[in-house]
Coordinates of C-alpha atoms in Angstrom, one line a residue:
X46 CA -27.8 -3.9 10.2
X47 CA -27.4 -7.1 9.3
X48 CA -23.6 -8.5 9.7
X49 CA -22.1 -11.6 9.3
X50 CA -18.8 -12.6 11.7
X51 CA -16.5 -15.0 9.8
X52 CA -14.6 -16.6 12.6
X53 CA -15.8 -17.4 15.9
X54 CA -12.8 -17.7 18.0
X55 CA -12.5 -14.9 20.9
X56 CA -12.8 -12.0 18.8
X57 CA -15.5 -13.4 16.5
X58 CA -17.9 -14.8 19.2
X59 CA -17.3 -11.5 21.2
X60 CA -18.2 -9.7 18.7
X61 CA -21.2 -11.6 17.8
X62 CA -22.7 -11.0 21.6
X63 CA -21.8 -7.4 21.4
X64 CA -22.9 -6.5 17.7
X65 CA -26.1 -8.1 18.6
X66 CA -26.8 -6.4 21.7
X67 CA -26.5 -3.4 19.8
X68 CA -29.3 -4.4 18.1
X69 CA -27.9 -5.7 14.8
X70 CA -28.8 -9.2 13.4
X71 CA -25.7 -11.4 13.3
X72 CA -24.8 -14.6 11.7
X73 CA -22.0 -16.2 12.7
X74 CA -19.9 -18.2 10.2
X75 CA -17.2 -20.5 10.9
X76 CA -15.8 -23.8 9.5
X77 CA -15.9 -25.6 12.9
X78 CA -19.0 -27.8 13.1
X79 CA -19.0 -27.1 17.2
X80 CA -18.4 -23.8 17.8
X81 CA -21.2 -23.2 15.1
X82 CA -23.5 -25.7 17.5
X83 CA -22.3 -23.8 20.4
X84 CA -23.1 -20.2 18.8
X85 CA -26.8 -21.6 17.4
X86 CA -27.1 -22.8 21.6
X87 CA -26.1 -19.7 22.8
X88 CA -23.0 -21.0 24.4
X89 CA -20.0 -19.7 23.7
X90 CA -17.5 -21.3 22.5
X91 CA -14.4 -19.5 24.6
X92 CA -14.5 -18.3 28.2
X93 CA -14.8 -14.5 28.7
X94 CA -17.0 -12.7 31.2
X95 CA -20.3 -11.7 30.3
X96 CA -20.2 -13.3 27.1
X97 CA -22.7 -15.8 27.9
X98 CA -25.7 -13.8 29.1
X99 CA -24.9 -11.6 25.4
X100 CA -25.2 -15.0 23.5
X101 CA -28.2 -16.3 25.1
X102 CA -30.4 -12.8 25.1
X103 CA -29.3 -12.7 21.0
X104 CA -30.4 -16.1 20.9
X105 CA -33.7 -15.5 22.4
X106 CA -34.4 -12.1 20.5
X107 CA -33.9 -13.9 17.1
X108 CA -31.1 -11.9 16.5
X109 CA -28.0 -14.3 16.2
X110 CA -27.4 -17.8 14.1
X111 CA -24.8 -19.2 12.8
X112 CA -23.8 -21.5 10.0
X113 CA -20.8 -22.9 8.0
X114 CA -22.3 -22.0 4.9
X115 CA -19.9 -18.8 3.6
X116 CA -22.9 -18.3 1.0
X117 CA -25.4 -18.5 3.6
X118 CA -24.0 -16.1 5.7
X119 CA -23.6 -13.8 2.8
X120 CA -27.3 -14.1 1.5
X121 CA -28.4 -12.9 4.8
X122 CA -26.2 -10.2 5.4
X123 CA -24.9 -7.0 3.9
X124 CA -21.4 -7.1 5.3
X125 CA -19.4 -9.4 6.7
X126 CA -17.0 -9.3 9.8
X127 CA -13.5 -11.3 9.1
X128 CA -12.2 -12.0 12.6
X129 CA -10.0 -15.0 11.7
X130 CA -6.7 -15.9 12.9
X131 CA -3.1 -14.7 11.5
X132 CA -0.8 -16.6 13.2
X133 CA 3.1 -16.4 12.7
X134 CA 5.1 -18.3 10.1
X135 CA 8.0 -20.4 10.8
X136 CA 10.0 -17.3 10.2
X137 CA 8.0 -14.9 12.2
X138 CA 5.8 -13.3 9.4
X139 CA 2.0 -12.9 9.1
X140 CA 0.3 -16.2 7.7
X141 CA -2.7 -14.9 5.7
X142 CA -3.8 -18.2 4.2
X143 CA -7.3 -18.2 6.7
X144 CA -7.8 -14.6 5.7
X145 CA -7.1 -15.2 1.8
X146 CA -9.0 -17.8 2.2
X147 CA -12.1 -16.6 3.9
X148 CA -12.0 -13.5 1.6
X149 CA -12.4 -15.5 -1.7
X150 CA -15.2 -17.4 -0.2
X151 CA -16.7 -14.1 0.5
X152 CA -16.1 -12.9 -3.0
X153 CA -17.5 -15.8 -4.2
X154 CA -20.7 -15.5 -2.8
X155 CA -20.8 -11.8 -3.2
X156 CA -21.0 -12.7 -6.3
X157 CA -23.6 -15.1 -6.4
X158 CA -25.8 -13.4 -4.1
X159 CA -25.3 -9.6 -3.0
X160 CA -27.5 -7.6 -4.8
X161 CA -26.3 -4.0 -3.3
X162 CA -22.9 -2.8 -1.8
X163 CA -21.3 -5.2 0.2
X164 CA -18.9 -4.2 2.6
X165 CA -16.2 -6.7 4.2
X166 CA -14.3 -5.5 7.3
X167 CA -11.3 -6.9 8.9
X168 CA -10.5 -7.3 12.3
X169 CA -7.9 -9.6 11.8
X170 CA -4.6 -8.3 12.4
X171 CA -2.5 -8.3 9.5
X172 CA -0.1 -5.8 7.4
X173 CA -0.4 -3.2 5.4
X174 CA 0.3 -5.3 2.1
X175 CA -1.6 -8.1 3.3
X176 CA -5.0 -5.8 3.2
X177 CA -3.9 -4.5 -0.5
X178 CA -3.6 -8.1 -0.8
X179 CA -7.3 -8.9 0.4
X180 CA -8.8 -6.3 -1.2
X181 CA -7.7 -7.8 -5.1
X182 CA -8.8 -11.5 -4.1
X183 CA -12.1 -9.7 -3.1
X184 CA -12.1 -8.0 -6.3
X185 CA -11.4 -10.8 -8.5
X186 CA -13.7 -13.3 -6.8
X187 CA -16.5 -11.1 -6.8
X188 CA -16.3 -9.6 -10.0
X189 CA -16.4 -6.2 -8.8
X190 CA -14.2 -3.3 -8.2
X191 CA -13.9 -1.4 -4.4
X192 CA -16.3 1.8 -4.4
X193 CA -18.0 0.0 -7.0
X194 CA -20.7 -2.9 -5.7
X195 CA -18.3 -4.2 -2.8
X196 CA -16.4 -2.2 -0.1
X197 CA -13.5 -2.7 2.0
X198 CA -12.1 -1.8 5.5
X199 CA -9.8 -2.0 8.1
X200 CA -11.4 -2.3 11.8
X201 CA -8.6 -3.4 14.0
X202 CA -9.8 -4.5 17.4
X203 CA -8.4 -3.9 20.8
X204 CA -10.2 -6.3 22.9
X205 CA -7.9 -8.2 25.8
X206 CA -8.8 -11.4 26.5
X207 CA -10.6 -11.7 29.5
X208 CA -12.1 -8.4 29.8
X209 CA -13.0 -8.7 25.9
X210 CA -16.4 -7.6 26.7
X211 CA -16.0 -4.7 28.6
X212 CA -13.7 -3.7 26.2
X213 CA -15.7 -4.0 23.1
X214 CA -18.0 -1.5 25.3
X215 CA -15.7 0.3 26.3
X216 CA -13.1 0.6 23.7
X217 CA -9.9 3.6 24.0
X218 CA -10.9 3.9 20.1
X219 CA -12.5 3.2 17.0
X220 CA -10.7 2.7 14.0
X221 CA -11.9 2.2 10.5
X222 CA -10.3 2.4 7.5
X223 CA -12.3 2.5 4.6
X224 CA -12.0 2.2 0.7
X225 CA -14.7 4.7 -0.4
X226 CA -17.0 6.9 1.1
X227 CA -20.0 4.3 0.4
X228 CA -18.1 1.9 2.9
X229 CA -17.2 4.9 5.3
X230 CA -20.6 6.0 5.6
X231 CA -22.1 2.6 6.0
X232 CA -19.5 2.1 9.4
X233 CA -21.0 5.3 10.6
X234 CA -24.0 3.2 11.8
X235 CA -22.3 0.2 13.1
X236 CA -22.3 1.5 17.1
X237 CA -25.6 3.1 17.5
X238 CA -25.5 5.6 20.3
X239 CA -27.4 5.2 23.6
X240 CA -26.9 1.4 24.6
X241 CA -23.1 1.7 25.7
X242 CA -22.1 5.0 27.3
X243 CA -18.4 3.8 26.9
X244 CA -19.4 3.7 22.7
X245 CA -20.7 6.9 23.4
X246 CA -18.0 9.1 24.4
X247 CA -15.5 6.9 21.9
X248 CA -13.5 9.1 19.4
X249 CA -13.8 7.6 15.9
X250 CA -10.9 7.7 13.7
X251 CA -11.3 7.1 10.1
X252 CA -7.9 6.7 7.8
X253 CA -6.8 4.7 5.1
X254 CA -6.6 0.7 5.1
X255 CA -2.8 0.3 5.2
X256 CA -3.1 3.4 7.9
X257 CA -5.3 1.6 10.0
X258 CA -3.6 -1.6 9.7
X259 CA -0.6 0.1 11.6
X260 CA -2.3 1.9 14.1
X261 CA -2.9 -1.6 15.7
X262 CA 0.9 -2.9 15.2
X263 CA 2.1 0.5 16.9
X264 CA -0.5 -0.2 19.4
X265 CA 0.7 -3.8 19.9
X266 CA 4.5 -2.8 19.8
X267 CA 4.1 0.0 22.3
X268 CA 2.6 -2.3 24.8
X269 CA 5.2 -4.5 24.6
X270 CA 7.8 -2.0 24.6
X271 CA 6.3 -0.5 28.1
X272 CA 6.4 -3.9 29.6
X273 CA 10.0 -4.6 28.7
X274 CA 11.0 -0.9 29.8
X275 CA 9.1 -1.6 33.2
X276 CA 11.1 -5.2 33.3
X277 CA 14.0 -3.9 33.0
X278 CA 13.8 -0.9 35.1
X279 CA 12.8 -3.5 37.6
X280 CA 16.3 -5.5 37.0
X281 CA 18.7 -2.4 37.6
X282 CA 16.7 -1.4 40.4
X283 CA 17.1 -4.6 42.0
X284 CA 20.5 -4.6 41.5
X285 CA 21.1 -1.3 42.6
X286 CA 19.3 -2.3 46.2
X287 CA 15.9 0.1 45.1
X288 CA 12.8 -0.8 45.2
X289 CA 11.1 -0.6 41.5
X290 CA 7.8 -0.6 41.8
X291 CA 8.2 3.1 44.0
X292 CA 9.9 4.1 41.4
X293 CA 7.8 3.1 38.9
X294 CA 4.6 4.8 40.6
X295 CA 6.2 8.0 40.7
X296 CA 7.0 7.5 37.1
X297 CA 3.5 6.5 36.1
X298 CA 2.1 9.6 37.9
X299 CA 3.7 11.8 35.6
X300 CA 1.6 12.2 33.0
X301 CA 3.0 15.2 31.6
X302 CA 6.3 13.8 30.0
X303 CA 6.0 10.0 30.9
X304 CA 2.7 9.0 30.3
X305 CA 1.3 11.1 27.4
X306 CA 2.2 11.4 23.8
X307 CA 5.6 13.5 24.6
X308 CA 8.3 12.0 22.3
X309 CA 6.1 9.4 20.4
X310 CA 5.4 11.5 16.8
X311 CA 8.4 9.9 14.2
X312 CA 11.3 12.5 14.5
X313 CA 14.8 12.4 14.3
X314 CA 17.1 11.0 16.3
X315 CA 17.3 12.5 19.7
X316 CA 20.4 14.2 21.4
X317 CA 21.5 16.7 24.2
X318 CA 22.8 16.6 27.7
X319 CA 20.9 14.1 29.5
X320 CA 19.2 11.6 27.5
X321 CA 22.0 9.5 25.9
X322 CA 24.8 10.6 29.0
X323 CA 22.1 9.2 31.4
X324 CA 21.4 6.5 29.2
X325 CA 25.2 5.7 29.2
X326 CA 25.4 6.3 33.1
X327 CA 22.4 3.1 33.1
X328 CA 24.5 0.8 31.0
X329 CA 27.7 1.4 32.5
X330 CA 25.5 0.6 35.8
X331 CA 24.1 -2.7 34.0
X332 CA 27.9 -3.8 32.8
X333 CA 29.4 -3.7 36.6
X334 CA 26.5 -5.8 37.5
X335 CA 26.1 -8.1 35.0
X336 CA 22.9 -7.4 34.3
X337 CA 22.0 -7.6 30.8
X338 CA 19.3 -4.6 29.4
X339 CA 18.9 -5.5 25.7
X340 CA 15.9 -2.9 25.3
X341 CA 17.6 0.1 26.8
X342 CA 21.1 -1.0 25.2
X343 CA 19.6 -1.2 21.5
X344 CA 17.8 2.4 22.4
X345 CA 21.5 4.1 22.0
X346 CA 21.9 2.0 18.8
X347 CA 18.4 2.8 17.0
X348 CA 19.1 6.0 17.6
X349 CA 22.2 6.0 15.6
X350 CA 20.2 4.3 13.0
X351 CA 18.3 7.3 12.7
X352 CA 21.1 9.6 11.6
X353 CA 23.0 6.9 9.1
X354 CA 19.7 6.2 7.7
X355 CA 19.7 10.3 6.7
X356 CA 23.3 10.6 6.0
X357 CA 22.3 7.9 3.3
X358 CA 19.8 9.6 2.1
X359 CA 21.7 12.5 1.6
X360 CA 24.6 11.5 -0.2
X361 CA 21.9 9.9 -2.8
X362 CA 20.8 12.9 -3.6
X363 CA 24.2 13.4 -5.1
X364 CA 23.5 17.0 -4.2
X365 CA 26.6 19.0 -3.0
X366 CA 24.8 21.7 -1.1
X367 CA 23.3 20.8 2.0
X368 CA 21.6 24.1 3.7
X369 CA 20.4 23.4 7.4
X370 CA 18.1 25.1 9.5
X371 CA 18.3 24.2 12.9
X372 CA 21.7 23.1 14.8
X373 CA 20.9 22.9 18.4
X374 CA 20.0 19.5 19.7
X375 CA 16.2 20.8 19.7
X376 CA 14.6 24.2 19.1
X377 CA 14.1 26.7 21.8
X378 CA 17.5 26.6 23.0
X379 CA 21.4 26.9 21.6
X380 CA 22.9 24.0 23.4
X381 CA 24.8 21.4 20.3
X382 CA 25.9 19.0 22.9
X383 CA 25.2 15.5 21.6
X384 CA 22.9 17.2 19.1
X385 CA 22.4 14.6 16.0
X386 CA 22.9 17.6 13.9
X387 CA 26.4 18.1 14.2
X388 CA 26.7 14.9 13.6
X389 CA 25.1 15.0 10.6
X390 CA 27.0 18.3 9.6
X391 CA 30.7 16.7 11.0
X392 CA 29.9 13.7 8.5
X393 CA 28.3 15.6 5.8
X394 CA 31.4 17.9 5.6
X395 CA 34.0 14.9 5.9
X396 CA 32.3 13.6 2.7
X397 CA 33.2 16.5 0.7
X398 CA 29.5 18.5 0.9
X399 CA 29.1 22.1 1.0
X400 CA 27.2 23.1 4.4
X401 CA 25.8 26.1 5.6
X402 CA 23.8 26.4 8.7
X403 CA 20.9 28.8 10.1
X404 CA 20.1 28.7 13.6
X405 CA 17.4 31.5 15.0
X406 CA 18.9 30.6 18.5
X407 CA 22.3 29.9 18.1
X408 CA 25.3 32.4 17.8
X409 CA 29.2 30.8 17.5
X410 CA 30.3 33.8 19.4
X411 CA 27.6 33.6 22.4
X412 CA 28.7 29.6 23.0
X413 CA 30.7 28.9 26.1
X414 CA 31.4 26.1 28.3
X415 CA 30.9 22.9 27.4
X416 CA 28.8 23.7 24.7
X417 CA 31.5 25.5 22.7
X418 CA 33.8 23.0 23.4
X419 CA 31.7 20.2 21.9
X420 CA 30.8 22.3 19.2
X421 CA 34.4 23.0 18.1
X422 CA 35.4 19.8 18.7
X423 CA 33.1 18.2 16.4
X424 CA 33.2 20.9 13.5
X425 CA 36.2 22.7 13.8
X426 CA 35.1 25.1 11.3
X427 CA 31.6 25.8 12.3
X428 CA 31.8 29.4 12.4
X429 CA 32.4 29.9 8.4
X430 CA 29.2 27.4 8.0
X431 CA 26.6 29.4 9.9
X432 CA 24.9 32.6 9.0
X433 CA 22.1 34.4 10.7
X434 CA 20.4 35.1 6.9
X435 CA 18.0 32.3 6.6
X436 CA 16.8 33.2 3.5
X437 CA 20.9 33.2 2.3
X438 CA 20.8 29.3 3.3
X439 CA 17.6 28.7 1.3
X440 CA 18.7 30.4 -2.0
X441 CA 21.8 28.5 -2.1
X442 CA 21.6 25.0 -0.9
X443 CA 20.3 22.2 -3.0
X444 CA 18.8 20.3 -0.2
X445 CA 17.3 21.7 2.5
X446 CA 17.6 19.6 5.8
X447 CA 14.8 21.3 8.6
X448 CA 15.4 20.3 12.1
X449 CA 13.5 22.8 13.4
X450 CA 10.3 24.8 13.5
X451 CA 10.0 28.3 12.7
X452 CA 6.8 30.8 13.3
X453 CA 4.5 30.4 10.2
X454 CA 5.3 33.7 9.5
X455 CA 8.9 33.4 9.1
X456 CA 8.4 30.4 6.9
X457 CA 5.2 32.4 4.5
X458 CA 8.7 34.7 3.3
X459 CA 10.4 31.8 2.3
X460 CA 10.3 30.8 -0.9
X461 CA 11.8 27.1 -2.4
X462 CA 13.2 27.0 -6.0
X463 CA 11.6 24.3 -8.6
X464 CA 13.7 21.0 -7.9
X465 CA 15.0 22.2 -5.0
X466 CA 15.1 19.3 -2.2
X467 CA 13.3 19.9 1.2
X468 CA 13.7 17.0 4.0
X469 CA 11.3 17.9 6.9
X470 CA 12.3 16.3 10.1
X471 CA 9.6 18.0 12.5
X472 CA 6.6 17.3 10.0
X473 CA 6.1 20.8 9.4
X474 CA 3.0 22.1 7.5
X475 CA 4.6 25.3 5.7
X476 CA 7.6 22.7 4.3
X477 CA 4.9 21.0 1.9
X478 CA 4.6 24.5 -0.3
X479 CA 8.0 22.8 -1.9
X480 CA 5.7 20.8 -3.7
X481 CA 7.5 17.7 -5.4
X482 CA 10.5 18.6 -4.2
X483 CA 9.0 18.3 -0.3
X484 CA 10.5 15.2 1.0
X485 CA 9.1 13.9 5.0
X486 CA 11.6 12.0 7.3
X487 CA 9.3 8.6 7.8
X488 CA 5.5 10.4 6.2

């Protein structure tokens, strides 16, 4: 293949060694007279390990240039590699100017010199709007429509600087996502199999643009989020006289629950005995000691988010029958306490809304303990709202809130009315029959 790389700052000149070691002929493009000198040298122009054996044995082979010419690296190529910077605005957003930018002159000399598809991938991180953004100045400067003579797609990258090398070899993913199937099939044959046994064994993902786009945000955000967590873990344990990084070991070898993709699918908000009590019991901790945790403080907060966000949702509707299916605080068990549900139910009814509830797991007269007292004391009148008849709550409620997953066979007897609203909480497959009316929590 032959690929032009527009940008040759760590991700660009990485990629240019490691694209050309896989064989393809690269021409590197950038508006910086000595990194293009650098490139054409086989130097590179940023320090990374390994990087300058790649450059030099590209150099040597014929297979890597470079130039400041857009048009020139256009006429020699058949797709080109945007890896320039988006760095933040004055008020925190994403500044797409370089990327606007380097698009048009792409178009451009699309335009004036691509006589097949051309396809233009992004590595640059940017947002969802932002690549529907890209994708009309490509149009409009090259005359020609996606699918139809040009292509476009999303490749985020996950290189970390100073291993950016090994990582291109060795990625945790690939990720494209492609306009049309002329594009999609075209990335099928950018990392040949047999030279990188870390390529090799890669899964390849392949979603939408905007799709794509956010799988390296939640990427980004997640890793943040863990090093946060682990910082302020750190902070109460040292105030509480423990020693963190023990604790933190044992956590990190749990990768059942801690280290896996437990708890990370959108949802609702979460509830029952332990999480937000033992979040509390950390907090309360934090306050005698003065030690601030703004992560783990706002986690109590977001999660009450989660349930006004519904709750407004709900009364839009303007809807007076809410059915439910699903009280306890997850399925599998009968236990309301702290369950978001009855929450939702307690505000639901306070507004004047007609509820009734189905739980498979969950009978008023079997609750004891604690778990009747909460129960009562949040919806006093909770036994007239809940019926073992599921199909009595679907026939009559005009919304349909599902908390909770049923067998697929259960749910093939159901059957939703025309108009009738369905909000799915769990992302359940057999909730989409509702057609129009099928409504997901954040899909």
């Amino acid at each position: 293949m032959k690929i032009a790389v527009f940008g040759l700052g760590y991700v660009g000149a990485v990629s240019c060694g490691c694209l050309s070691d896989l064989g393809h002929a690269i021409i590197g493009c950038d508006v910086s007279a000595a990194k293009v000198d650098l490139i054409k040298a086989g130097k590179p122009p940023i320090v990374e390990e390994g990087l300058p054996e790649l450059l030099e044995k590209a150099i040597s082979k014929g297979l890597l240039t470079a130039t400041m010419s857009a048009d020139e690296a256009v006429a020699g190529s058949e797709a080109a590699l945007v890896c320039v910077g988006t760095p933040s605005t004055p008020s925190g957003g994403v500044n797409a100017v370089y990327l606007e930018t380097v698009c048009r002159q792409i178009g451009e000399a699309v335009k004036k010199h691509a006589k097949g598809h051309y396809v233009v991938l992004s590595r640059s991180t940017s947002l969802p709007d932002i690549h529907r953004r890209l994708m009309r100045v490509l149009e409009e400067s090259s005359g020609r429509r996606m699918g139809e003579g040009i292509g476009y797609c999303c490749h985020p990258e996950f290189l970390r600087e100073g291993v950016s090398v090994y990582d291109f070899c060795n990625p945790p993913k690939i990720v494209f996502g492609p306009t049309d199937a002329r594009t999609a099939a075209w990335c099928q044959g950018m990392y040949p199999k047999g030279k990188y046994e870390g390529l090799d064994g890669c899964p390849v993902f392949f979603l939408s643009p905007e799709e794509a786009a956010m799988v390296k945000y939640a990427d980004n955000c997640f890793h943040a989020l863990k090093c946060t967590f682990g910082n302020e873990i750190g902070m109460i344990c040292k105030t509480l006289g423990v020693d963190s990084h023990k604790v933190m070991d044992v956590f990190c070898a749990d990768t059942k629950l801690n280290i896996s993709a437990k708890y990370l699918k959108p949802g609702f908000a979460f509830g029952g005995s332990c999480l937000p009590k033992d979040l509390r019991g950390i907090l309360d901790a934090a306050r005698d000691t003065a030690t601030r945790l703004p992560m783990l403080s706002g986690t109590l907060e977001s999660n009450e988010v989660q349930i006004k966000a519904l709750m407004r949702r709900l009364v839009s509707e303007k809807r007076p029958k809410v059915g439910i299916i699903g009280l306890a605080f997850k399925e599998g068990t009968d236990d309301v306490r702290e369950s978001p549900i009855v929450e939702v139910v307690q505000q639901l009814t306070g507004n004047g809304h007609a509820v009734r509830i189905y739980d498979e797991h969950l009978s008023v007269q079997a609750l004891v303990g604690a778990n009747r007292s909460f129960a009562f004391q949040m919806v006093p009148h909770l036994a007239e709202l809940m019926t073992g008849d599921l199909g009595e709550v679907v026939s009559w409620a005009e919304v349909l809130v599902v908390s909770h997953r049923l067998k697929p066979a259960t749910w093939a007897g159901v059957t939703f009315r025309p108009g009738q609203r369905v909000v799915d909480l769990m992302n359940i497959p057999e909730l989409r029959k509702a057609g129009a009316g099928y409504e997901g929590l954040y899909w």
